[in-house]
Structures are given as C-alpha cells and as structure tokens.
Short mmCIF file of C-alpha atoms and ligand atoms in Angstrom, two decimals:
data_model
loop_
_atom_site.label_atom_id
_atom_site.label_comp_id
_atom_site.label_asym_id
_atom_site.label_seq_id
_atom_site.Cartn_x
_atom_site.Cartn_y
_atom_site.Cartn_z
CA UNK E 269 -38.67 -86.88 29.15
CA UNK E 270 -41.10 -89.03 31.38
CA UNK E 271 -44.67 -88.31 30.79
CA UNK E 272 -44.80 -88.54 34.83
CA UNK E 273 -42.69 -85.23 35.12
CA UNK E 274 -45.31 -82.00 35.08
CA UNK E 275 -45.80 -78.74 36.14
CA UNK E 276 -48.22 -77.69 38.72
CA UNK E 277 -51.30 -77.10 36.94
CA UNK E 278 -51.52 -73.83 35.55
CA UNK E 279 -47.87 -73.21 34.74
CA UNK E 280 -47.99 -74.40 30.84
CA UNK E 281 -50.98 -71.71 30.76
CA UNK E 282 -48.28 -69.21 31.02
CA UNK E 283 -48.15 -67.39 27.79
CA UNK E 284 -44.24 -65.68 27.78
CA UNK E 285 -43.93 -62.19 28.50
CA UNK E 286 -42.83 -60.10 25.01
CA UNK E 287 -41.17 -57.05 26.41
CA UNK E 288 -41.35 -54.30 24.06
CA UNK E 289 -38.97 -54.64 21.10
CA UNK E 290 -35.78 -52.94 21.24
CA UNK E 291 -34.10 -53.64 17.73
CA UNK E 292 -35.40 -53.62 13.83
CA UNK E 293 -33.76 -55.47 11.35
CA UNK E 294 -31.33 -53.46 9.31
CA UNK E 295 -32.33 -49.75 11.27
CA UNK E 296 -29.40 -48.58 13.54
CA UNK E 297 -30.54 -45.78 14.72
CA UNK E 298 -34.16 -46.91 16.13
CA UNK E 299 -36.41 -44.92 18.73
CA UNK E 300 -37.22 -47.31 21.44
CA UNK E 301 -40.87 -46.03 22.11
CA UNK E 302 -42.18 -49.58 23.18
CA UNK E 303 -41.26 -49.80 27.14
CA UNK E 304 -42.58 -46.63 29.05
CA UNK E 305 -38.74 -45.55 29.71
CA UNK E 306 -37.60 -42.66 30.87
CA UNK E 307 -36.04 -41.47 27.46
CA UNK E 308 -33.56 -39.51 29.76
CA UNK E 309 -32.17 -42.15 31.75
CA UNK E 310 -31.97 -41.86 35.23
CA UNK E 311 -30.08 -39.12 37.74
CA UNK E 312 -26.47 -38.47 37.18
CA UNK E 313 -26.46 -38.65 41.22
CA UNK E 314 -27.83 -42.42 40.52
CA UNK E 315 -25.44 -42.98 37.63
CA UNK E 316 -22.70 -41.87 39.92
CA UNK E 317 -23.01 -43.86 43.11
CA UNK E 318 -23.42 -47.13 40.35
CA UNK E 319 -20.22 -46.48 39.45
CA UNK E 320 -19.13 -45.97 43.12
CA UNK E 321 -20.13 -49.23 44.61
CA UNK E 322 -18.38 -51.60 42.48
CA UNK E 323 -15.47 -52.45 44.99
CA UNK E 324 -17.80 -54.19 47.13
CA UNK E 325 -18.97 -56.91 44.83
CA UNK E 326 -17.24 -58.67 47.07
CA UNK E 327 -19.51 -58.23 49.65
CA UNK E 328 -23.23 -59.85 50.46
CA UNK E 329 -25.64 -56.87 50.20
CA UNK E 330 -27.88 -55.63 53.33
CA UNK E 331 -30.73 -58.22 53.45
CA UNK E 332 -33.25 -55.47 54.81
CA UNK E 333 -32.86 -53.28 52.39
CA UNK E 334 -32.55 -50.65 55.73
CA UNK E 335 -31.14 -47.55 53.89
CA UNK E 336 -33.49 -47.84 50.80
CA UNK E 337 -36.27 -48.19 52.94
CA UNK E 338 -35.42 -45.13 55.25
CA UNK E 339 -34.92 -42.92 52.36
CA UNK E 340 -37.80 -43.90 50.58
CA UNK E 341 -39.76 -43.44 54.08
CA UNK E 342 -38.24 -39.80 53.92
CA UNK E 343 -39.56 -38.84 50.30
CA UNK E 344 -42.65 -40.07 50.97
CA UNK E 345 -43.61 -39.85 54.63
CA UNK E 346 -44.12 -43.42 55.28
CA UNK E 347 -43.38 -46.09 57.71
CA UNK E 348 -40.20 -47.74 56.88
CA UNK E 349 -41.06 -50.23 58.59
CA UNK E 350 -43.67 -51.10 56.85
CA UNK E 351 -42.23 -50.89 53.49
CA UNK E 352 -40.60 -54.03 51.21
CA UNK E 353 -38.55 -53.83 48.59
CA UNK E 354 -37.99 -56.09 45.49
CA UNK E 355 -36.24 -56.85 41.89
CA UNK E 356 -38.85 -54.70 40.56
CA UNK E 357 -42.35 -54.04 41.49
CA UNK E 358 -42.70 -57.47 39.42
CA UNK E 359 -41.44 -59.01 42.21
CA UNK E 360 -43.87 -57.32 45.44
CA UNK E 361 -46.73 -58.24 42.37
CA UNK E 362 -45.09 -62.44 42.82
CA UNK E 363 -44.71 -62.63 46.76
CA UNK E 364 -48.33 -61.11 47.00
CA UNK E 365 -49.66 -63.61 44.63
CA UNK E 366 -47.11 -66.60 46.01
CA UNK E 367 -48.24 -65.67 49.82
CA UNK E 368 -51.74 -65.04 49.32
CA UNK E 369 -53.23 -66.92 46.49
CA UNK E 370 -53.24 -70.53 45.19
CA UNK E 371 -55.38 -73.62 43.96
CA UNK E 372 -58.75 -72.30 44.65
CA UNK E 373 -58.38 -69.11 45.12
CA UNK E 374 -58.97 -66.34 42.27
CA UNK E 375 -57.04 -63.13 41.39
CA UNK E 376 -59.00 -60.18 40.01
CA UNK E 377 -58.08 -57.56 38.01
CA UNK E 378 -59.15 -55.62 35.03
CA UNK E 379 -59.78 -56.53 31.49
CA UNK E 380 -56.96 -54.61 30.01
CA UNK E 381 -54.75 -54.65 33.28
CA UNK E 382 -51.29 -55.68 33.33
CA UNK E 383 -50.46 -58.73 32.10
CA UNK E 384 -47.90 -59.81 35.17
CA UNK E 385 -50.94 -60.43 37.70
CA UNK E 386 -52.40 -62.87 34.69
CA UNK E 387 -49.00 -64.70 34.91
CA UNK E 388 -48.26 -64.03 38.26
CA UNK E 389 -51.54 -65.80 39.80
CA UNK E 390 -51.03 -68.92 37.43
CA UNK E 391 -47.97 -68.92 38.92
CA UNK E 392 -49.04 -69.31 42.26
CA UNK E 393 -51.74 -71.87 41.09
CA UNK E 394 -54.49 -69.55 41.16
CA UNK E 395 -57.27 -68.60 38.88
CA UNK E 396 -57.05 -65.61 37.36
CA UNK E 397 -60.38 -63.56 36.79
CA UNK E 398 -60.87 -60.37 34.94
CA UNK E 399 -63.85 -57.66 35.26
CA UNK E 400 -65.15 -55.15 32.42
CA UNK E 401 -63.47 -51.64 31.80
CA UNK E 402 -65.97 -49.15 30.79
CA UNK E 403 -64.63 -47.41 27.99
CA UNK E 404 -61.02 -48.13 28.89
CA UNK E 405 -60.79 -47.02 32.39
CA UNK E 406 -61.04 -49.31 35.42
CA UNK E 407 -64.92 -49.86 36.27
CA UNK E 408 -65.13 -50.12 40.40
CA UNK E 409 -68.67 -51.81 39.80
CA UNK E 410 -67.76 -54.11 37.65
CA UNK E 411 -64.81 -54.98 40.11
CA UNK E 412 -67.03 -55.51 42.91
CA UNK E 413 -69.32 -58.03 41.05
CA UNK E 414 -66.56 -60.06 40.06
CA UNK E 415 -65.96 -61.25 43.64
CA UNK E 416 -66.80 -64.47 45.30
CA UNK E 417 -65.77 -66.02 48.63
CA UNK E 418 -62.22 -67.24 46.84
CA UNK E 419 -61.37 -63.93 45.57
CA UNK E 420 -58.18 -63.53 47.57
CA UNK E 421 -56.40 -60.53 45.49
CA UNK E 422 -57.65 -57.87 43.47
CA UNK E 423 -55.05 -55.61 41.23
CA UNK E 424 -55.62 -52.26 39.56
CA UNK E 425 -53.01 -50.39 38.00
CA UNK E 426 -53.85 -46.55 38.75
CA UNK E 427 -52.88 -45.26 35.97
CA UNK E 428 -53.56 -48.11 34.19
CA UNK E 429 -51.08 -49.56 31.65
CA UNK E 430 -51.53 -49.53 29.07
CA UNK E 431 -54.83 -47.67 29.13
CA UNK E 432 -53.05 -44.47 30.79
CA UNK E 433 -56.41 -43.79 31.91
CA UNK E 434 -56.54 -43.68 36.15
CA UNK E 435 -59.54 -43.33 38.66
CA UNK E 436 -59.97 -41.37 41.71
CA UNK E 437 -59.72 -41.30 45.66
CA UNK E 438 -63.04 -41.66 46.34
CA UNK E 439 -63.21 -44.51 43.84
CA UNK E 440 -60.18 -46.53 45.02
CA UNK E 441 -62.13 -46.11 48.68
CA UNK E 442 -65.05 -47.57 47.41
CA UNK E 443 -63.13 -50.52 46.15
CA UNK E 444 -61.28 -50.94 49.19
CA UNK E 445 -64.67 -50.70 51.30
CA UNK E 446 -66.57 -52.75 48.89
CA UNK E 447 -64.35 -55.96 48.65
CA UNK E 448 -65.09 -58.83 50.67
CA UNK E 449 -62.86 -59.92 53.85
CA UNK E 450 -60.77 -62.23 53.02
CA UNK E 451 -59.42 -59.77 50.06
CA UNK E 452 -56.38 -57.61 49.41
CA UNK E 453 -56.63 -54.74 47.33
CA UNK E 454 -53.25 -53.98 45.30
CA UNK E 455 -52.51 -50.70 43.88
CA UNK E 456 -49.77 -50.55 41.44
CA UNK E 457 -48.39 -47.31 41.51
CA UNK E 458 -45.82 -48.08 38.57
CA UNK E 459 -46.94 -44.54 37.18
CA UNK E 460 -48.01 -42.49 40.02
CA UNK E 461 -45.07 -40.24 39.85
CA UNK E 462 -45.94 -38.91 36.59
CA UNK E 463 -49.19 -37.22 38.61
CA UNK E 464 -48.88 -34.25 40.04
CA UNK E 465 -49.97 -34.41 43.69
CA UNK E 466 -51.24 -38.13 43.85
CA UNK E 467 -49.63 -40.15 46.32
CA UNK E 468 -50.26 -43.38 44.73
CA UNK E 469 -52.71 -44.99 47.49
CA UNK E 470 -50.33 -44.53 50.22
CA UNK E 471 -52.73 -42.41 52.16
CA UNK E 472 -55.65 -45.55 51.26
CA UNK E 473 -53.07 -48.11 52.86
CA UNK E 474 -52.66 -45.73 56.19
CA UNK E 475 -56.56 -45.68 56.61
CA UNK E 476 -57.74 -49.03 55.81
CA UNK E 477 -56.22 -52.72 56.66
CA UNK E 478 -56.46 -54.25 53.33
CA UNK E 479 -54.61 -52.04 51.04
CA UNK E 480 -51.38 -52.99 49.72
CA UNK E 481 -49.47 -50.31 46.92
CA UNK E 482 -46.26 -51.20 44.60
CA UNK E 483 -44.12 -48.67 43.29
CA UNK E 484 -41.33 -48.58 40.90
CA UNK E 485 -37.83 -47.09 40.02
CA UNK E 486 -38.07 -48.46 36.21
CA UNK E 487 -40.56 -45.74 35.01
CA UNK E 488 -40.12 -41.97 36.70
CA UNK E 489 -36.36 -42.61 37.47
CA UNK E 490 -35.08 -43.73 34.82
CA UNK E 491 -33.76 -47.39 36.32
CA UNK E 492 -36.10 -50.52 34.05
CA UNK E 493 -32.52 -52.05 33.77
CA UNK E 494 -31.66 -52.12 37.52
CA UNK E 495 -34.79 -53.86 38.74
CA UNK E 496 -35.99 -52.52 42.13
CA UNK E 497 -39.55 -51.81 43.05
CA UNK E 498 -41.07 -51.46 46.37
CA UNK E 499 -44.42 -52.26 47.91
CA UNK E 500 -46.01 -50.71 51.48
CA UNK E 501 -48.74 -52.35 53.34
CA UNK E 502 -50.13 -53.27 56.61
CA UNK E 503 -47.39 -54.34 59.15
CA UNK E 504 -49.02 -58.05 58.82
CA UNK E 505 -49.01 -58.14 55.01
CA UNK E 506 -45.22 -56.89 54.87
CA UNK E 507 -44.28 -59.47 57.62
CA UNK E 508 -46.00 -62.33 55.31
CA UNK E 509 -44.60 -60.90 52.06
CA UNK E 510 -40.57 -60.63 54.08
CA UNK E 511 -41.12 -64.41 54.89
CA UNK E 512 -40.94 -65.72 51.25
CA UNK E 513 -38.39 -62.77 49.46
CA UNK E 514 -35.07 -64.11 49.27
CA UNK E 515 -32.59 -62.80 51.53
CA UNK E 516 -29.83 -61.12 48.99
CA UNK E 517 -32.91 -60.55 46.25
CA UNK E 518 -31.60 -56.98 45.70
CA UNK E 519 -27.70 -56.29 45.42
CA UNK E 520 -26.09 -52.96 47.15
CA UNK E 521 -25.80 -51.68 43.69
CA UNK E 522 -29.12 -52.07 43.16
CA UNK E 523 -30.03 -50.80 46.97
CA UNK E 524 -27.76 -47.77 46.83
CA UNK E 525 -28.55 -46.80 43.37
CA UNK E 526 -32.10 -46.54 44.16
CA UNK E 527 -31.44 -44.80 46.92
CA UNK E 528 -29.41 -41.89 45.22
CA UNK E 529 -32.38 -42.01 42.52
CA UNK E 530 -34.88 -41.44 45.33
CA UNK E 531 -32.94 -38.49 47.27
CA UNK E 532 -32.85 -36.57 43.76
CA UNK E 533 -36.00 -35.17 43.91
CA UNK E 534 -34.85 -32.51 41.73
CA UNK E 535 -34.46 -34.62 38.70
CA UNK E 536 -37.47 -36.56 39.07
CA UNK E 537 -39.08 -33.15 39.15
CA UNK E 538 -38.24 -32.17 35.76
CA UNK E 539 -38.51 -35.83 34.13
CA UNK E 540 -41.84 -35.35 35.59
CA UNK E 541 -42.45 -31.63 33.90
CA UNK E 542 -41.07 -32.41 30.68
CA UNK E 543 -43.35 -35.52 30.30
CA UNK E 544 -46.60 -33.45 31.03
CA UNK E 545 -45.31 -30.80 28.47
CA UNK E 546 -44.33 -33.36 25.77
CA UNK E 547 -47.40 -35.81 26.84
CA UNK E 548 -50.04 -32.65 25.66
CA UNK E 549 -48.39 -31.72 22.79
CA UNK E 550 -48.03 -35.68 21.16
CA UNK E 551 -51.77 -36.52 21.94
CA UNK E 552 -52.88 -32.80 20.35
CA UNK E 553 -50.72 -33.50 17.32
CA UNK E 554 -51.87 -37.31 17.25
CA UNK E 555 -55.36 -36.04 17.19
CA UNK E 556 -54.83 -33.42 14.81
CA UNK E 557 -54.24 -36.05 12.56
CA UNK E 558 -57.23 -37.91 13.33
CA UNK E 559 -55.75 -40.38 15.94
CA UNK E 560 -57.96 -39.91 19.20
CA UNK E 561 -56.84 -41.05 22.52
CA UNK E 562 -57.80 -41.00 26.38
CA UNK E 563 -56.13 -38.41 28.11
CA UNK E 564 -53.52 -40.07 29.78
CA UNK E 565 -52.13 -39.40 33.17
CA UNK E 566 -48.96 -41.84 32.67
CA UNK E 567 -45.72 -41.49 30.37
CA UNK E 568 -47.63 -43.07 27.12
CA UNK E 569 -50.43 -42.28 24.60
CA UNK E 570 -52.75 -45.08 23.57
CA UNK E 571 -53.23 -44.42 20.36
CA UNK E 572 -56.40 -45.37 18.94
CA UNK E 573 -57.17 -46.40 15.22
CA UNK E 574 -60.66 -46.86 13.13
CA UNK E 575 -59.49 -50.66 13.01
CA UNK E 576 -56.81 -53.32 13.18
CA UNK E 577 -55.64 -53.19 10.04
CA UNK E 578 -55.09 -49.83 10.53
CA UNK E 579 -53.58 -49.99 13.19
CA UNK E 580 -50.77 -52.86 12.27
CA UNK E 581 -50.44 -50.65 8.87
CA UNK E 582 -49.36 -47.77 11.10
CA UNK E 583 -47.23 -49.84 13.22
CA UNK E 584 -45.40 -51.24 10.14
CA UNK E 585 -45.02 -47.58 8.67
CA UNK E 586 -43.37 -46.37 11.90
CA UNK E 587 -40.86 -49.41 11.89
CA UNK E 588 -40.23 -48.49 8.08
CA UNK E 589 -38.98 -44.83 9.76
CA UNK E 590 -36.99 -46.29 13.07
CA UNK E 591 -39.61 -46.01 15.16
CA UNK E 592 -40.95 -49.11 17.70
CA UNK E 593 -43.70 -48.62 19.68
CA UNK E 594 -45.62 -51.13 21.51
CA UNK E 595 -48.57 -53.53 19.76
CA UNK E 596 -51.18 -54.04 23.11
CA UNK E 597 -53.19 -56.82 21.36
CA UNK E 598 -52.31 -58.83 24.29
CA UNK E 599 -54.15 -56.06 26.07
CA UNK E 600 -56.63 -56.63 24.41
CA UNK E 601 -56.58 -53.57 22.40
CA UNK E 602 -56.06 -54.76 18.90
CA UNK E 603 -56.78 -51.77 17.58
CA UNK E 604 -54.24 -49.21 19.37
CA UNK E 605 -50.99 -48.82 19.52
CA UNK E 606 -49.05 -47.70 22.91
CA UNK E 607 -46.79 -45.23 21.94
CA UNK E 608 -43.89 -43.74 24.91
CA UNK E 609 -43.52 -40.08 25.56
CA UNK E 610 -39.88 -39.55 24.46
CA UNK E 611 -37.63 -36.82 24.39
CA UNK E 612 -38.91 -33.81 21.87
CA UNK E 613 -37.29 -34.69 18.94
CA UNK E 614 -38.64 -38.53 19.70
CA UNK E 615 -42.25 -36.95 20.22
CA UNK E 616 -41.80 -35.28 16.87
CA UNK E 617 -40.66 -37.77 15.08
CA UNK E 618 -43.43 -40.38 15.42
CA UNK E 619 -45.93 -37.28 15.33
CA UNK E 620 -44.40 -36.56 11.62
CA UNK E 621 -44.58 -40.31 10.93
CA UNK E 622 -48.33 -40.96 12.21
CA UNK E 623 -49.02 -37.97 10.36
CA UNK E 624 -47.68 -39.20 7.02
CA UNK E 625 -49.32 -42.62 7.75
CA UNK E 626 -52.75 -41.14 8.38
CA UNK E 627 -52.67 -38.59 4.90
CA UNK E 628 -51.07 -41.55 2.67
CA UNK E 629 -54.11 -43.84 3.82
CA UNK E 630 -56.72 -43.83 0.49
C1 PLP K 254 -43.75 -51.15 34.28
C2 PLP K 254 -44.84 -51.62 35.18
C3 PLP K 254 -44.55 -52.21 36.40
C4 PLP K 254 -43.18 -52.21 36.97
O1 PLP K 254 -42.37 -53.15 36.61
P1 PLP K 254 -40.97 -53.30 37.35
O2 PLP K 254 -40.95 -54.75 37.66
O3 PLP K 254 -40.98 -52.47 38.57
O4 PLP K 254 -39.97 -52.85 36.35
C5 PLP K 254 -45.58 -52.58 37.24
N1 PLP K 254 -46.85 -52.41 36.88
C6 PLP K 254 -47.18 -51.84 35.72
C7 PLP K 254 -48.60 -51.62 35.40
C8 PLP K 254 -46.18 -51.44 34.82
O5 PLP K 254 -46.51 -50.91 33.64
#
C-alpha cells in the first residue's frame, strides 16, 4: 500500500478493545462472568415487543428516537427534549469526544477509568490524559490538577468500572464547580441503576451548564446485545451532539425494545434486588477466603489478590472449572480479577472455585 496513505495521527495508537471472553476451549457449559451482564436477560415485556416488530424491517426507523425519549423522560423525570439516544452509551461517549475534542485538545479521566474514553479521544485526535485514583476510587483533587486550558472533556464513571467503587453528590459538585470553562464534565451512569436512590447525575446536569450523563440498557436491563444507550445534557450540548449522530443510528427494534425495557420498572426492580442480595453474599464469601475487595456499588466484585501471579493462577483455575471472568490488567489492575454478579448458583460456583484456589495455594 503507498507509504503516502495514513491515518490521522493518533488512530494506530488505538490498542483494540478485548471484550470479555465468552468461550473456553473444549468447556460447553461455561459461566460467562466477564461482561457485567445481566445473568437474567432482559424483561419478557422487552423480549416480547422484539419479537413483535419484525414486520417492519421494511421500514426506516424514527430518526428522533421520539417514543424512547418520552418514555425514558417518564421513568426518570427528565426533559425529553433534552435527551439523545445512541448504539450504546459507547456511542453518546464518541459524538461527545467527535464534537468536542480534537488535535490539541485533551480528554481527562481517571487512571483506572474506562477504557472507551482512552480510545474514544484518540479517535477524535485528541490527547488523552489520566489523573491518580486514591486507593481505587475516583480522586476529585487529583482530577482538578490535571486540567489545563485544552482540557475540553473530563469522564468519570460513577460507579466506576471496573473499580465498582463510586463517589458522592457533593463530590461530583465539586468537580463540576471546580473544572475550568471551556470543560464538559461526563458522567457515565452505565451502573447507576444498580444504586438504590441515586439518580445518576441527572439532578447535577439540571443545576449546572456543563454536565453531561450517559446511561445504558446493556447493564440493569438486560440488553448488551441490542446496543442502545442514552445521554442528557444541556439543550446546547444535545443540539451539538444531534448534529453529528447518524440519522437511522438506532433501528425501531432497537427503539421499541428499549422502550418496553424502560416501562418495566417492575423487572428492573428485582434484577436490581437480587444483585444487592447476591453482590453481599459473593464479596463476604470471597473474603472469607482471604480475597478482599472494595465494596462495590455496581453488578461486579473486583477481586483483589496478594500478587499477579496469583492472580493469573486463579484466573487459570476458574477457566479449568467453566468459569470466565474478566483479567483488568488493561485497567491497570494486574493484580485483580473482575468477577460479574451472576445468578446464585453462578455466585456459588466461582465462590466454591476461588475457595479451592485460595486453600490449594502452598
Ligand atoms: C458497559 C459500560 C458502558 C456501556 O456500554 P454500552 O455501549 O452502553 O453497552 C459505558 N460505560 C461503562 C463504564 C461501562 O462499563
């Protein structure tokens, strides 16, 4: 190919995404604890009205997403109008960094944040820059020190993937007060349903004007293999982000399917219950066992180990027994493995598993 054909700059310093594995060589049966999925799938109400809409394929989908956004308005007592949705919350995390960040300008976020702002701001032709945790949970101070004149976007993750770890209100203000002008604060919510009375930043956006929060169907409801994710901001900042998303990015199925998964409030209820329940009881029996980890506040345990090693030896005994969970060394957080709150008899399993890894060790 001609040496004269290139990239922007930036681009080859894409590393590619691993998702979490899904498959072991010669295991049928595995336990898929390696993507934060909802181990019971999404609403039958969702599942339903997927079925449903396939006699329209025909059809171009709505380009404003108009009944998505309404219901997910409803839920969440927002302004429609100021709400965006995309193929994922990937995809609000892209236009943000595609609208509002390029050569020059530098996109902050946290040492063990998630790795799609990394991509997404070399993408864009940005610099990507990355502040201190303390201790594995998102350091505002540290933030705040990290910012020059060309810091255009700063991203937390509240709870943090794949840290689980999340800070609070007043915090997130003090961020949000703290950053300089010409910056956009991004919370990604991809885990706020799993906490109990936290609305994910929405009421930050309402009271300041440079607040911007993503949300997600993939994690709470069940939907990773559908794609759609949402973001609500300032008027301005959804108007910029509208100019640049593709017409027809999100099909009916994908609009209406959401939409059923959003109206079942029911069912998100109890995914959300049963993950608290089975959330305690894995990190108590991790820990009984001598594996420590941060109380999370998401639908995963970082599990920490004494080192490495110890950690790939555990990781290799749990594939031995079926199980995958995810390696976060490009986190990193060599020495931990992320492990997804399954169903019971998934949470027991890799309990029994770590367990027998951590007595067979001398
Ligand atoms: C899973 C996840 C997302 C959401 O990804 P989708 O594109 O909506 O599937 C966003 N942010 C974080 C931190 C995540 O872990």
């Amino acid at each position: 190919m001609s040496a004269k054909i290139k990239p922007k700059p930036g681009i080859l310093d894409i590393e590619l995404y691993e998702g979490g594995a899904a498959t072991l060589e010669g295991v049928s049966d595995v336990v898929k604890l390696s993507s934060n999925e909802n181990p019971f799938g999404p609403s039958e109400k969702a599942l339903k009205t997927y079925r449903d809409v396939s006699h329209q394929l025909h059809r171009y989908p709505s380009t404003d997403h108009g009944d998505l956004r309404a219901a997910i308005a409803e839920v969440h007592g927002l302004d429609a109008g100021r709400i965006i949705c995309g193929a994922g919350s990937d995809e609000i995390i892209s236009f943000l960094c595609q609208a509002y960040a390029g050569p020059g300008d530098e996109v902050l976020y946290t040492e063990h944040g998630f790795l799609m702002y990394r991509i997404s701001a070399l993408a864009a032709g940005a610099t990507p820059v990355e502040a201190p945790e303390r201790e594995r949970v998102t350091d505002v101070d540290a933030l705040l020190a990290k910012c020059t004149k060309n810091t255009k976007l700063v991203f937390i993750a509240n709870p943090n993937n794949p840290t689980g770890t999340m800070i609070g209100g007043n915090e997130l203000a003090r961020l949000a007060d703290g950053l300089p002008p010409q910056a956009l604060l991004v919370l990604d919510g991809a885990y706020a349903e799993y906490v109990q009375g936290y609305d994910g930043g929405a009421a930050l956006v309402e009271a300041r004007d440079n607040v911007v929060m993503t949300r997600t169907f993939s994690k709470l409801y069940g939907l990773g293999g559908l794609r759609v994710g949402w973001g609500y901001g300032p008027k301005e900042v959804i108007d910029v982000l509208n100019r640049i998303r593709g017409p027809f990015n999100l099909s009916q199925a994908q609009q209406d399917t959401a939409e059923a998964a959003i109206r079942d409030q029911d069912y998100a209820n109890k995914c959300r219950a049963e993950n608290t329940r089975m959330r305690a009881w894995l990190a108590e029996a991790l820990a009984e066992h001598g594996v420590p980890s941060d109380t999370s506040c998401a639908n995963f345990i970082l599990a920490r180990f004494a080192s490495i090693s110890e950690a790939e030896a555990c990781d290799a005994h749990l594939k031995s027994k079926g199980l995958i969970v995810r390696r976060v060394g490009g986190y990193k957080l060599p020495n931990c493995l992320r492990i997804t709150v399954g169903d019971e008899a998934s949470c027991r399993q890799v309990a029994h598993a770590v367990a027998s890894f951590m007595e067979g060790r001398e």
